[in-house]
Structures are given as structure tokens and as C-alpha cells.
Short mmCIF file of C-alpha atoms and ligand atoms in Angstrom, two decimals:
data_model
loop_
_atom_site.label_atom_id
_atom_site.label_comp_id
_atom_site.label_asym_id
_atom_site.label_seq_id
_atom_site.Cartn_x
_atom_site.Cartn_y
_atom_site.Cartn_z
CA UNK A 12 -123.61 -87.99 114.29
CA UNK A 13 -121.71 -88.62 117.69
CA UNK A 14 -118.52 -88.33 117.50
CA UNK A 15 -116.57 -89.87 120.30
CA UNK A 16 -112.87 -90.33 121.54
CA UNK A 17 -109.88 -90.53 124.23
CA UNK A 18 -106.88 -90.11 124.88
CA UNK A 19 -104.69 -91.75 128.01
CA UNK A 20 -103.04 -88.85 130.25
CA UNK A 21 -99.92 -90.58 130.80
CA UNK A 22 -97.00 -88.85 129.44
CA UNK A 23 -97.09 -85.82 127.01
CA UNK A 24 -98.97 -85.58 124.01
CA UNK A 25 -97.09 -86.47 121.30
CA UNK A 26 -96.68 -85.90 117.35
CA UNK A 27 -98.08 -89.40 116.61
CA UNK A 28 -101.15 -88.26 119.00
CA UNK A 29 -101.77 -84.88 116.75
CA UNK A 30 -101.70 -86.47 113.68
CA UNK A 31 -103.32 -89.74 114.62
CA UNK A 32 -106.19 -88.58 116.64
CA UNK A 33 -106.33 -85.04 118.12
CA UNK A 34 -106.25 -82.60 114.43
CA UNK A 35 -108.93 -84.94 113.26
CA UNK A 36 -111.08 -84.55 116.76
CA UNK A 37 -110.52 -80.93 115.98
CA UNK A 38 -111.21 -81.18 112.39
CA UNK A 39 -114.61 -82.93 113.29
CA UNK A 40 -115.32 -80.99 115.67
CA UNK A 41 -114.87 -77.81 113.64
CA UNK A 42 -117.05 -79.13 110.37
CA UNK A 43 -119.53 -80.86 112.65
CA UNK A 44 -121.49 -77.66 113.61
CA UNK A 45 -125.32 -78.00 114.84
CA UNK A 46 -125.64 -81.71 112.51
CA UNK A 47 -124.03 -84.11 115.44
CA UNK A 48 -122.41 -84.16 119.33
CA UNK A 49 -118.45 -84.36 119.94
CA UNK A 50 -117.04 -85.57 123.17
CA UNK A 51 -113.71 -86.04 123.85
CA UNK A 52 -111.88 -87.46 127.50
CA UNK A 53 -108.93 -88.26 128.93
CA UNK A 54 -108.53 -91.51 129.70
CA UNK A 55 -107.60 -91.26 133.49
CA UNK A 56 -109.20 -94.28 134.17
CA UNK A 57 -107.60 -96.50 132.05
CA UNK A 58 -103.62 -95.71 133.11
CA UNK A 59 -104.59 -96.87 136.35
CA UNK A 60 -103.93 -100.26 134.22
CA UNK A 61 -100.03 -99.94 134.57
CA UNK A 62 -98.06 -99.25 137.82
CA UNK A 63 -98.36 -95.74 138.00
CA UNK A 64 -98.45 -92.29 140.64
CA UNK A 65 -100.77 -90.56 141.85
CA UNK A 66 -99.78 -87.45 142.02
CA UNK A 67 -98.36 -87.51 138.36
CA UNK A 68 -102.01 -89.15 137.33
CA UNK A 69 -103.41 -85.43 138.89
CA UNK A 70 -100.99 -83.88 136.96
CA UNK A 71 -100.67 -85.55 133.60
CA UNK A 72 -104.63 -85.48 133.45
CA UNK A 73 -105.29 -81.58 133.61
CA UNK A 74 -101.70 -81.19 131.34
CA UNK A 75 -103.68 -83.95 128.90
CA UNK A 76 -106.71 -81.84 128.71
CA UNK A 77 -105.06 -78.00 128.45
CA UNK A 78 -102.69 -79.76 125.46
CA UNK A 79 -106.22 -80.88 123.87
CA UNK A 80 -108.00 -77.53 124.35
CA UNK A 81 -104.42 -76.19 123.02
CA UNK A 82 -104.92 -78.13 119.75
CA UNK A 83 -108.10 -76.44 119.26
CA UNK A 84 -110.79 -78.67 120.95
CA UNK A 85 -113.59 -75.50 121.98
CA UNK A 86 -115.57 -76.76 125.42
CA UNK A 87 -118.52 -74.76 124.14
CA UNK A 88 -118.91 -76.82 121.09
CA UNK A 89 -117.76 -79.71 122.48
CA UNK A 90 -117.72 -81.70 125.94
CA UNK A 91 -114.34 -82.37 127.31
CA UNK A 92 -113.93 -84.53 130.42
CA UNK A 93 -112.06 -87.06 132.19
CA UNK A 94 -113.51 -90.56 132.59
CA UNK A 95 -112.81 -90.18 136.51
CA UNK A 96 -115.92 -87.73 137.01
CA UNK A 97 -118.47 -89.59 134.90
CA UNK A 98 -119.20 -92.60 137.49
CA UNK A 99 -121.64 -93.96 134.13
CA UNK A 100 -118.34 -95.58 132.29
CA UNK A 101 -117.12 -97.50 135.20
CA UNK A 102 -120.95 -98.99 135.84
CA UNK A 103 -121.07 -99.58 132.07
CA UNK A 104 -117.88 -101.60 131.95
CA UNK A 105 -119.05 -104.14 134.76
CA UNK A 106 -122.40 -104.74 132.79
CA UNK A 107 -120.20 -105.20 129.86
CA UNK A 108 -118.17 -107.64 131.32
CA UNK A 109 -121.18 -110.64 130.81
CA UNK A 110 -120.80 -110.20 127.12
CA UNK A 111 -117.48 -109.74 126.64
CA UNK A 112 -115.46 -113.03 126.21
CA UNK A 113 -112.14 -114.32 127.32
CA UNK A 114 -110.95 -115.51 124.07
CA UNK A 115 -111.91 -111.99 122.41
CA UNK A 116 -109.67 -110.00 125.36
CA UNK A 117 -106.91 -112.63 125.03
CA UNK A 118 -106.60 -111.78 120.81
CA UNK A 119 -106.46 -108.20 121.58
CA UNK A 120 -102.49 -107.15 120.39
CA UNK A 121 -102.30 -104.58 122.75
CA UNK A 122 -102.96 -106.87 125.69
CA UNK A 123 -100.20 -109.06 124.33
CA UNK A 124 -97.58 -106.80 123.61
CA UNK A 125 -98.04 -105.08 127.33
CA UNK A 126 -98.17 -108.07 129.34
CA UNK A 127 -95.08 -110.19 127.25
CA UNK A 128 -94.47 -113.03 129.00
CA UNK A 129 -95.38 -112.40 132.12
CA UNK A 130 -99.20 -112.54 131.49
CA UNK A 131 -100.05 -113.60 135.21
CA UNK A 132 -98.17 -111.02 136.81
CA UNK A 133 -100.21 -107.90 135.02
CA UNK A 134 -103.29 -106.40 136.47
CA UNK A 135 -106.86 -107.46 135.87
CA UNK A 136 -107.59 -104.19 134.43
CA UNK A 137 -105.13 -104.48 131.83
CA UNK A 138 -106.55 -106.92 130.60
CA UNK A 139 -110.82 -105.95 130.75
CA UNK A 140 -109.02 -102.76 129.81
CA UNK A 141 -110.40 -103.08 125.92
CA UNK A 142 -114.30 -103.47 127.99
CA UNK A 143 -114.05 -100.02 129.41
CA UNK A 144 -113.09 -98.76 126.18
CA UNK A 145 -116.10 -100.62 124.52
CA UNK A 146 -118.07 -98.41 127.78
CA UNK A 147 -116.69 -95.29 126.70
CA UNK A 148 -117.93 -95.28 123.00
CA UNK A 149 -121.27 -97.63 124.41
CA UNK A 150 -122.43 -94.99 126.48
CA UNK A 151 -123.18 -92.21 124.09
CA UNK A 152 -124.11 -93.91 121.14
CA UNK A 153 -121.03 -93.15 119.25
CA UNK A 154 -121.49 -93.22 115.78
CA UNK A 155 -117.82 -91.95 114.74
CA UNK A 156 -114.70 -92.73 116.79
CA UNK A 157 -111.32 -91.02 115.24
CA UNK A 158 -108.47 -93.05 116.56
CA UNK A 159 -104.81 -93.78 115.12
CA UNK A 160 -104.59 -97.31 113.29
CA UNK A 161 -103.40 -98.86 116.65
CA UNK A 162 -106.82 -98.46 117.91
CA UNK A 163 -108.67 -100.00 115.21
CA UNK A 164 -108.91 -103.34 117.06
CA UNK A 165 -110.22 -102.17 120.45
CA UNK A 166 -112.84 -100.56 118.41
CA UNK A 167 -113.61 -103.69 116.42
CA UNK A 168 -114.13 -105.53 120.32
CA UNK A 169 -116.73 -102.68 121.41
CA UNK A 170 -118.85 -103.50 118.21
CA UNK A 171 -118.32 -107.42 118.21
CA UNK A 172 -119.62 -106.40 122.12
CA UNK A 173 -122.50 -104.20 121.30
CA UNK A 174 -123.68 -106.55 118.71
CA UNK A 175 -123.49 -109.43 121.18
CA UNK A 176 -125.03 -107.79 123.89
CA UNK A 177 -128.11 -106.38 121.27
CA UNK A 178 -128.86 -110.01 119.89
CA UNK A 179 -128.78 -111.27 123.58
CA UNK A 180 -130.73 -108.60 125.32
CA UNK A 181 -132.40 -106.24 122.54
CA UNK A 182 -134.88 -104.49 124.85
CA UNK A 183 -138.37 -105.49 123.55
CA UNK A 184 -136.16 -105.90 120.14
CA UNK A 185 -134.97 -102.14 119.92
CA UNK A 186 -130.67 -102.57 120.05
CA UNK A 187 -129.68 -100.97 123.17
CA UNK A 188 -126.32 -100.19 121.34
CA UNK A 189 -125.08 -98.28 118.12
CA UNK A 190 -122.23 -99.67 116.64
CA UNK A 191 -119.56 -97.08 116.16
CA UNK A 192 -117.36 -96.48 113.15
CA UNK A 193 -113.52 -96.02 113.47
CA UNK A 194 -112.50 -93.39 111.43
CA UNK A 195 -108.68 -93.60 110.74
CA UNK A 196 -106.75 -90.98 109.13
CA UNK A 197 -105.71 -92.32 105.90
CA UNK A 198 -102.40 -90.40 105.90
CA UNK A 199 -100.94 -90.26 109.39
CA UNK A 200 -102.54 -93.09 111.34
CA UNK A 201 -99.24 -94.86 112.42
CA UNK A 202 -96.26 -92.10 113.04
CA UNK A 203 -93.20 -94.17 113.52
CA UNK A 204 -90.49 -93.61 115.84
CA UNK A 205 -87.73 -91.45 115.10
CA UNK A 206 -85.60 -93.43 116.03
CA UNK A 207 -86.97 -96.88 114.47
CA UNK A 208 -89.16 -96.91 111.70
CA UNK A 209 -90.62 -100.49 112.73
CA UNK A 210 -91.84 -99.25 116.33
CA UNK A 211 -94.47 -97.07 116.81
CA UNK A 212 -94.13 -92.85 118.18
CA UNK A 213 -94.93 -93.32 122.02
CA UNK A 214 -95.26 -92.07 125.37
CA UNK A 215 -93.63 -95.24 126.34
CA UNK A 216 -90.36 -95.37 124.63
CA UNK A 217 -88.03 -94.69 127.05
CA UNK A 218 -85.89 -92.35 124.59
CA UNK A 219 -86.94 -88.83 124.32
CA UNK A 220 -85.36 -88.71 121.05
CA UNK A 221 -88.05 -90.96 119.42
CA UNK A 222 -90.99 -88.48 119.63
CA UNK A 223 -91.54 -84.53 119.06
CA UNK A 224 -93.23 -83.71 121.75
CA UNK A 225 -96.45 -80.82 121.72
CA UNK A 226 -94.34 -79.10 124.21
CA UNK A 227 -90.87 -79.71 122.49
CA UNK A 228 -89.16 -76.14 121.74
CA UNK A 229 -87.98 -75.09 118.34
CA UNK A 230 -83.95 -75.98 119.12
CA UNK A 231 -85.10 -79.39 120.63
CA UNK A 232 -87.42 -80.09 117.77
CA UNK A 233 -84.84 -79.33 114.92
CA UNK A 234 -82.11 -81.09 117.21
CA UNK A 235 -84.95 -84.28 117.62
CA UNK A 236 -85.16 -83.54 113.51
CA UNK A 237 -81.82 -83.47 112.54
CA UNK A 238 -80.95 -86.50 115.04
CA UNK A 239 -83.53 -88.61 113.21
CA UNK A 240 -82.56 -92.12 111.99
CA UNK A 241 -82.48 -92.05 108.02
CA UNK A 242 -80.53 -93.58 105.42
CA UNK A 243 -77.49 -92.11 102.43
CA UNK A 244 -80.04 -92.18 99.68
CA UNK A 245 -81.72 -89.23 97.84
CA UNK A 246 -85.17 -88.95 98.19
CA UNK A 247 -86.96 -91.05 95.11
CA UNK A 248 -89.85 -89.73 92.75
CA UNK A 249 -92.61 -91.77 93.98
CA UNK A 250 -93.80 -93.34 97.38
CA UNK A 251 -93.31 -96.37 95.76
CA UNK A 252 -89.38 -95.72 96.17
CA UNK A 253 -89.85 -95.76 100.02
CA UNK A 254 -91.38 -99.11 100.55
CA UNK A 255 -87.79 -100.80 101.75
CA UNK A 256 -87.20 -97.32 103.54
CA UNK A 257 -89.30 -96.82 106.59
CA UNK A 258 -87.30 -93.96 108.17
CA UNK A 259 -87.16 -92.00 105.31
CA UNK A 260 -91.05 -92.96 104.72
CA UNK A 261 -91.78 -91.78 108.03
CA UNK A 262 -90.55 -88.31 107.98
CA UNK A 263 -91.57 -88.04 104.25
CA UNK A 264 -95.39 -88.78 105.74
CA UNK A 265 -94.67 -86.41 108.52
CA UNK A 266 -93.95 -84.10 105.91
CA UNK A 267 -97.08 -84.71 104.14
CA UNK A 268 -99.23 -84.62 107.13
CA UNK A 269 -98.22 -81.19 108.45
CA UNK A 270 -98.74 -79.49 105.02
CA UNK A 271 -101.66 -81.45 104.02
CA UNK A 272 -100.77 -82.50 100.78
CA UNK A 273 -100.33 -85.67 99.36
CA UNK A 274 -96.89 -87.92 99.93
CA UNK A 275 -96.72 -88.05 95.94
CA UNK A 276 -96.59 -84.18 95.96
CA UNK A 277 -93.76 -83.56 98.78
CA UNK A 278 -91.69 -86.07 96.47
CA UNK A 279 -91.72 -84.06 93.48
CA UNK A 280 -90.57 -81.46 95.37
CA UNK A 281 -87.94 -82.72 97.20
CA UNK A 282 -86.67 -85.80 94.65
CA UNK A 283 -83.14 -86.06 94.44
CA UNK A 284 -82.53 -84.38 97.36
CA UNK A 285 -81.18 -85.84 100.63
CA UNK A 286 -81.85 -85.76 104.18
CA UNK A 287 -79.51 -82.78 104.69
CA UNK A 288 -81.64 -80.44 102.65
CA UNK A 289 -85.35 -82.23 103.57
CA UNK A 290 -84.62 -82.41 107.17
CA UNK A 291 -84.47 -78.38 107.99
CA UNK A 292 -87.40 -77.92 105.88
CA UNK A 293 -88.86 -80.91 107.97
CA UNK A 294 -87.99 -78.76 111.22
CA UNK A 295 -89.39 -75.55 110.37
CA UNK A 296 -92.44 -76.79 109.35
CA UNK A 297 -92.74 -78.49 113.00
CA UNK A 298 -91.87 -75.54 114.78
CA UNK A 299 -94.15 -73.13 112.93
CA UNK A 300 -97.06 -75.76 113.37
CA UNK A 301 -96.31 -76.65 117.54
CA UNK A 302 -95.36 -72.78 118.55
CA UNK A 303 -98.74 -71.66 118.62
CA UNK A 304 -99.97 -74.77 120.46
CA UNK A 305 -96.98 -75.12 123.08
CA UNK A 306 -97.87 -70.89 123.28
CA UNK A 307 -101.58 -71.76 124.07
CA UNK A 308 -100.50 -74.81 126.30
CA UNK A 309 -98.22 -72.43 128.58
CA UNK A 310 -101.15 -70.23 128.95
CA UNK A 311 -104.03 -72.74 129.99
CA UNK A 312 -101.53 -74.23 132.68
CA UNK A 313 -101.07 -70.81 134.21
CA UNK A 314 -104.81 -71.13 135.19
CA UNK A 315 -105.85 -74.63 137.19
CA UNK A 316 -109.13 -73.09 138.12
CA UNK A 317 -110.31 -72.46 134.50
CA UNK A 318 -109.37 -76.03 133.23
CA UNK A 319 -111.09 -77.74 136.73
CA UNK A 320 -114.04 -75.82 135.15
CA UNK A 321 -114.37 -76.39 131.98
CA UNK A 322 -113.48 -80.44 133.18
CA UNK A 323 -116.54 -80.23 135.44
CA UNK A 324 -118.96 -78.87 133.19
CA UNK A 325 -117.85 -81.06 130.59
CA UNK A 326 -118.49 -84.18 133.00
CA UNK A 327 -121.53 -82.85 134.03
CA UNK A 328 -123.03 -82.64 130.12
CA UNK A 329 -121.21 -85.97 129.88
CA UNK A 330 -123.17 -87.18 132.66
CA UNK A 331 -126.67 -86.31 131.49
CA UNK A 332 -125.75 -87.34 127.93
CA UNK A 333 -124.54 -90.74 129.67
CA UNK A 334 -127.27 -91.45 131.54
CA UNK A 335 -130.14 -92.67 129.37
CA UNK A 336 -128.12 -95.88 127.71
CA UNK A 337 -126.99 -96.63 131.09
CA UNK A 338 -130.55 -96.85 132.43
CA UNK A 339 -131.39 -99.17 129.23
CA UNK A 340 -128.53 -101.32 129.91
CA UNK A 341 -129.69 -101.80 133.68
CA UNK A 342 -133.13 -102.46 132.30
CA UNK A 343 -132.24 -104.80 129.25
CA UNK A 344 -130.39 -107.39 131.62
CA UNK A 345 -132.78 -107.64 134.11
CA UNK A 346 -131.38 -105.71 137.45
CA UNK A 347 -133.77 -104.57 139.34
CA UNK A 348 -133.78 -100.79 140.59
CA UNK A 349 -136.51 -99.32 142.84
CA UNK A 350 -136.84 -95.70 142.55
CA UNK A 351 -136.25 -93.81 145.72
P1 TYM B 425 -103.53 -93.32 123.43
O1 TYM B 425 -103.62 -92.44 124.63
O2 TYM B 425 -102.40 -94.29 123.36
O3 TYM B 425 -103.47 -92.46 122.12
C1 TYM B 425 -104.42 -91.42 121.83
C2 TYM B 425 -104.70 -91.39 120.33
O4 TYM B 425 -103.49 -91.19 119.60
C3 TYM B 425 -103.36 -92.21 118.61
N1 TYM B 425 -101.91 -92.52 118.44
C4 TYM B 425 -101.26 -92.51 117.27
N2 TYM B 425 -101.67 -92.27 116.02
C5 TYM B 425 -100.73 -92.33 115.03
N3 TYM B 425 -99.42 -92.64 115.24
C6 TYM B 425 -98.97 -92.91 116.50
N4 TYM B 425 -97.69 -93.19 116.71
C7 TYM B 425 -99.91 -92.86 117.58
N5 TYM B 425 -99.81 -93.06 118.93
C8 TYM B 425 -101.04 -92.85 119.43
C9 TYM B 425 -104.12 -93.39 119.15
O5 TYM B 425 -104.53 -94.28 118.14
C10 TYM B 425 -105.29 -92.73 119.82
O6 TYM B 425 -106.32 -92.44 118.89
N6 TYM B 425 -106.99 -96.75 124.56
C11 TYM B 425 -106.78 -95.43 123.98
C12 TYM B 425 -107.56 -94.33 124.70
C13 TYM B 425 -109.02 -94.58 124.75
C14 TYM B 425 -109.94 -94.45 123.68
C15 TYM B 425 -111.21 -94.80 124.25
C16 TYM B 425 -109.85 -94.08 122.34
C17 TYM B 425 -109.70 -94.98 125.86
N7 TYM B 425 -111.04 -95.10 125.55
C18 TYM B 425 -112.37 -94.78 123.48
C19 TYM B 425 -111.01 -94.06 121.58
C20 TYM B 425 -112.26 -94.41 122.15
C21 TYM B 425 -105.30 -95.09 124.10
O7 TYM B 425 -104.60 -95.57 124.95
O8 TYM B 425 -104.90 -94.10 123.23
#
């Protein structure tokens, strides 16, 4: 098994990122042991896609990677990076970009929903941006990819990619490519705003009141809590009793997610009971789950040095890991490369 995944360092990492992505990266990490690989990036060069500065790039990337080390990510069992220092998924992306088609990039939602209207005025790499996440899976023979829902269909491009580019250039009919599996979190894979169930928790809302943040402190948290959008009603028996509710289904999943037990079971706890009494129980179970990982945060920022390290020797295992399928790919489509 090779598990692999990113995150973009723009912003700070965010309830919907835990729950989505990052406490299953851990979890897989953790119950992976000597049977499979994990490696796990930030992103950096993808948010070059949107306007964005440079300085706060620097800054947001080693904050990305200490609040993924926080988490519980261990750079001796697994390789942590950023995309920035492993030259391989660049490279990869441009020999991607003869397979990938138009019409496959044009259907991607993401693409559509960032660029609105204005579709001529966005950058080129927002758009091949879904290619260079095909290169970072591509590149290490992923097998297992654990993303939140709103990364499914990215993931579905890099195989409908891979399998192109195997049937077109299988080298001496070996695939070059192993398709990766998402693997979703059947629970928490799309954490909804707090402040509208129909939008998505994200680094882009422009209200800080929509998402907990990792770094959020306990008053802000039960103030973000208590501040949430819900509704009059009780809480019902069943999940069922939440489909016209998406608020209330939102923190009741939350709920569930934190404590690891089924929706079905918070319910029978809490039916009959409204937001006033679910909501502090809601807060304290935040706080006591992000105090020790805004605790470890503080502490990995206090030393730059240590995370530049870890970063480097991650992108140096990345590197050497990297290297072989990058060499195939070079060799399957025909470039030629004298050795020096
Ligand atoms: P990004 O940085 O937007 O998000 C990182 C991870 O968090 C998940 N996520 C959520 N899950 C549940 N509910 C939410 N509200 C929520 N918001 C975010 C995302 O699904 C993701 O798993 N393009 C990717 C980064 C990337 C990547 C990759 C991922 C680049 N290359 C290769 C996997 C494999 C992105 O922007 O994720």
C-alpha cells in the first residue's frame, strides 16, 4: 500500500480539513506500520493558482506542515514535504499534459465554481491545476488517496489520466501507472459551514465565523459554537429527522465525528433536546479535542529550523521515491535523455 495525499497551505487548517482528510492520514498512517509507504505534502505549488503573496505562501506553508505534524503525522514513519522541493511533480505534470484532455479539465466542478464567469480572465494553472494533482498521486504509485468528498473528482481525472496514458504508452505493455483509490471518510467527508449548511467549511469564506479553526481558542470556539446557524426544533430520534435540516445535521455529524460514534447514537442521546443544551456539549468536546493540537502547533512554530528539517528530509525521501516513475514516464513517450 501507498498511501498518498495534500493539502493546499493557504489559510489555516480547518475543522472540515481534520475530519475530512488529516485524522484519517493520521489514522493510516498509524495502522499502516511496516505493510505500505505514507506521504503527505503541502500543496505549495498549487495556490500559486489564485492571486496570492509571497511572503504569506513562506509562511502559510511551514504553519501548514507544523499544524499536520500537530495532528499527529510522525516524519519518521512517514514523509512530509512540500511539492516546491520535489522538482519530479512539476516535470510530471508537463508530461501529463499530452494525455489529459480539454473537455475532461473543463467538467471538473472545482474549475467551474473558481473561475464563475469570468473563465478567460483566470490563470492557466487553475485550470491544468487538476493535472498536477493527477502528478502528485502519479508519481509514487499511490494506491490509497484519503481526501474529503470534494476531492473525489480530481481523483477520478488522475485515473481516467493514468489509464489513458497506460493504454497509449504501456512501456513494452507493463502500465507505467497505478490507479489510485480515493478513500473518503464515510462520516465527515463534507463539514458544512457554520454559518450555511448548503456551502462547504473553507479557507475561503470570507467569514471567520463559518469555520473552527485548528488554532481557534476555547472562548472563540464555544463563541463560533454557540453563534452557529440552527433552527427552534428539538433534536429528532433518527438521522432520518434531519434530512430538511442541514444546520442542525451538520453539527449533529460534527458531533458524531469527534466522538466516533455513529450519528444514530448521538441522537438517542440528545433527542428532544435543543440547541441550547447540544451546543455546549458540542463546544467542549471541540475544545478538549483542538487544545492538545493548537498546544503542539504553538510549540513546532517556536522552532523554524526543526520544521525546515524535517521538510527537507522529507523531500529528499520524496525525491528518491519519485524518481523511478518519472524516469519510466520520460522513457514510455519517447524523449530522449543521454546520460552525462
Ligand atoms: P484542500 O487544501 O482544499 O483540502 C485538504 C483536504 O481537506 C479536505 N476538506 C474537507 N473535508 C471535509 N469537509 C470540508 N469542508 C473540507 N474542506 C476540505 C479536502 O477534501 C482535502 O482532502 N487539491 C487539494 C490538495 C491536493 C491533493 C493532491 C489532495 C493537491 N494534490 C493530491 C490529494 C491528492 C486541495 O486543494 O485540498
Amino acid at each position: 500500500m501507498r498511501v498518498v495525499s495534500g493539502i493546499q497551505p493557504t489559510g489555516n487548517l480547518h475543522l472540515g480539513n481534520y475530519l475530512g482528510a488529516i485524522r484519517n492520514w493520521v489514522r493510516m498512517q498509524d495502522s499502516l506500520g511496516l505493510d505500505g509507504q505514507c506521504l503527505f505534502f503541502l500543496a505549495d505549488l498549487h495556490a500559486i493558482s489564485m492571486p496570492h503573496d509571497p511572503a504569506q505562501l513562506r509562511r502559510a506553508t511551514r504553519e501548514m506542515a507544523a499544524a499536520v505534524l500537530a495532528c499527529g503525522i510522525d516524519p519518521a514513519r512517514s514523509v512530509l514535504f512540500n511539492q516546491a522541493q520535489v522538482p519530479h511533480h512539476a516535470e510530471l505534470q508537463w508530461l501529463l499534459g499530452g494525455t489529459a484532455r480539454m473537455g475532461w479539465l473543463s467538467r471538473m466542478t472545482q474549475w467551474k465554481d473558481k473561475a464563475g464567469k469570468n473563465r478567460e480572465g483566470q490563470s492557466v494553472a487553475l485550470f491544468t491545476y487538476p493535472v498536477l494533482q493527477a502528478a502528485d498521486v502519479l508519481l509514487y504509485q499511490a494506491t490509497h488517496v484519503p481526501v474529503g468528498e470534494d476531492q473525489k473528482q480530481h481523483l477520478e481525472l488522475a485515473r481516467d489520466i493514468a489509464q489513458k496514458f497506460n493504454n497509449d504508452f504501456a512501456a513494452e505493455g507493463a502500465p507505467v501507472f497505478t490507479l489510485p483509490e480515493p478513500i473518503i471518510p464515510p462520516a465527515a467527508a463534507r463539514i458544512m459551514s457554520l454559518r450555511d449548511g448548503a456551502a462547504k467549511m473553507s479557507k475561503s469564506d470570507p467569514s471567520d465565523m463559518s469555520r473552527i479553526n485548528l488554532t481557534d481558542d476555547a472562548d472563540t470556539i464555544m463563541r463560533k459554537v454557540k453563534k452557529a446557524k440552527t433552527d427552534a426544533d428539538p433534536l429528532p430520534e433518527e438521522p432520518a429527522g434531519l434530512a430538511q435540516r442541514p444546520e442542525a445535521l451538520n453539527l449533529v455529524t460534527i458531533y458524531a465525528a469527534l466522538a466516533d460514534r455513529a450519528a444514530d447514537d448521538v441522537l438517542r442521546e440528545f433527542a428532544g433536546q435543543g440547541f441550547g443544551s447540544f451546543k455546549p456539549a458540542l463546544g467542549d468536546l471541540l475544545v478538549a479535542t483542538l487544545a492538545p493540537i493548537s498546544a503542539r502547533l504553538r510549540d513546532l512554530l517556536d522552532d523554524q529550523g526543526a520544521l525546515d528539517q524535517i521538510l527537507a528530509d522529507g523531500a529528499r525521501r520524496a525525491r528518491e521515491i519519485a524518481h523511478p516513475t518519472l524516469d519510466a514516464t520520460y522513457e514510455a513517450l519517447g524523449l530522449l535523455r543521454t546520460a552525462s
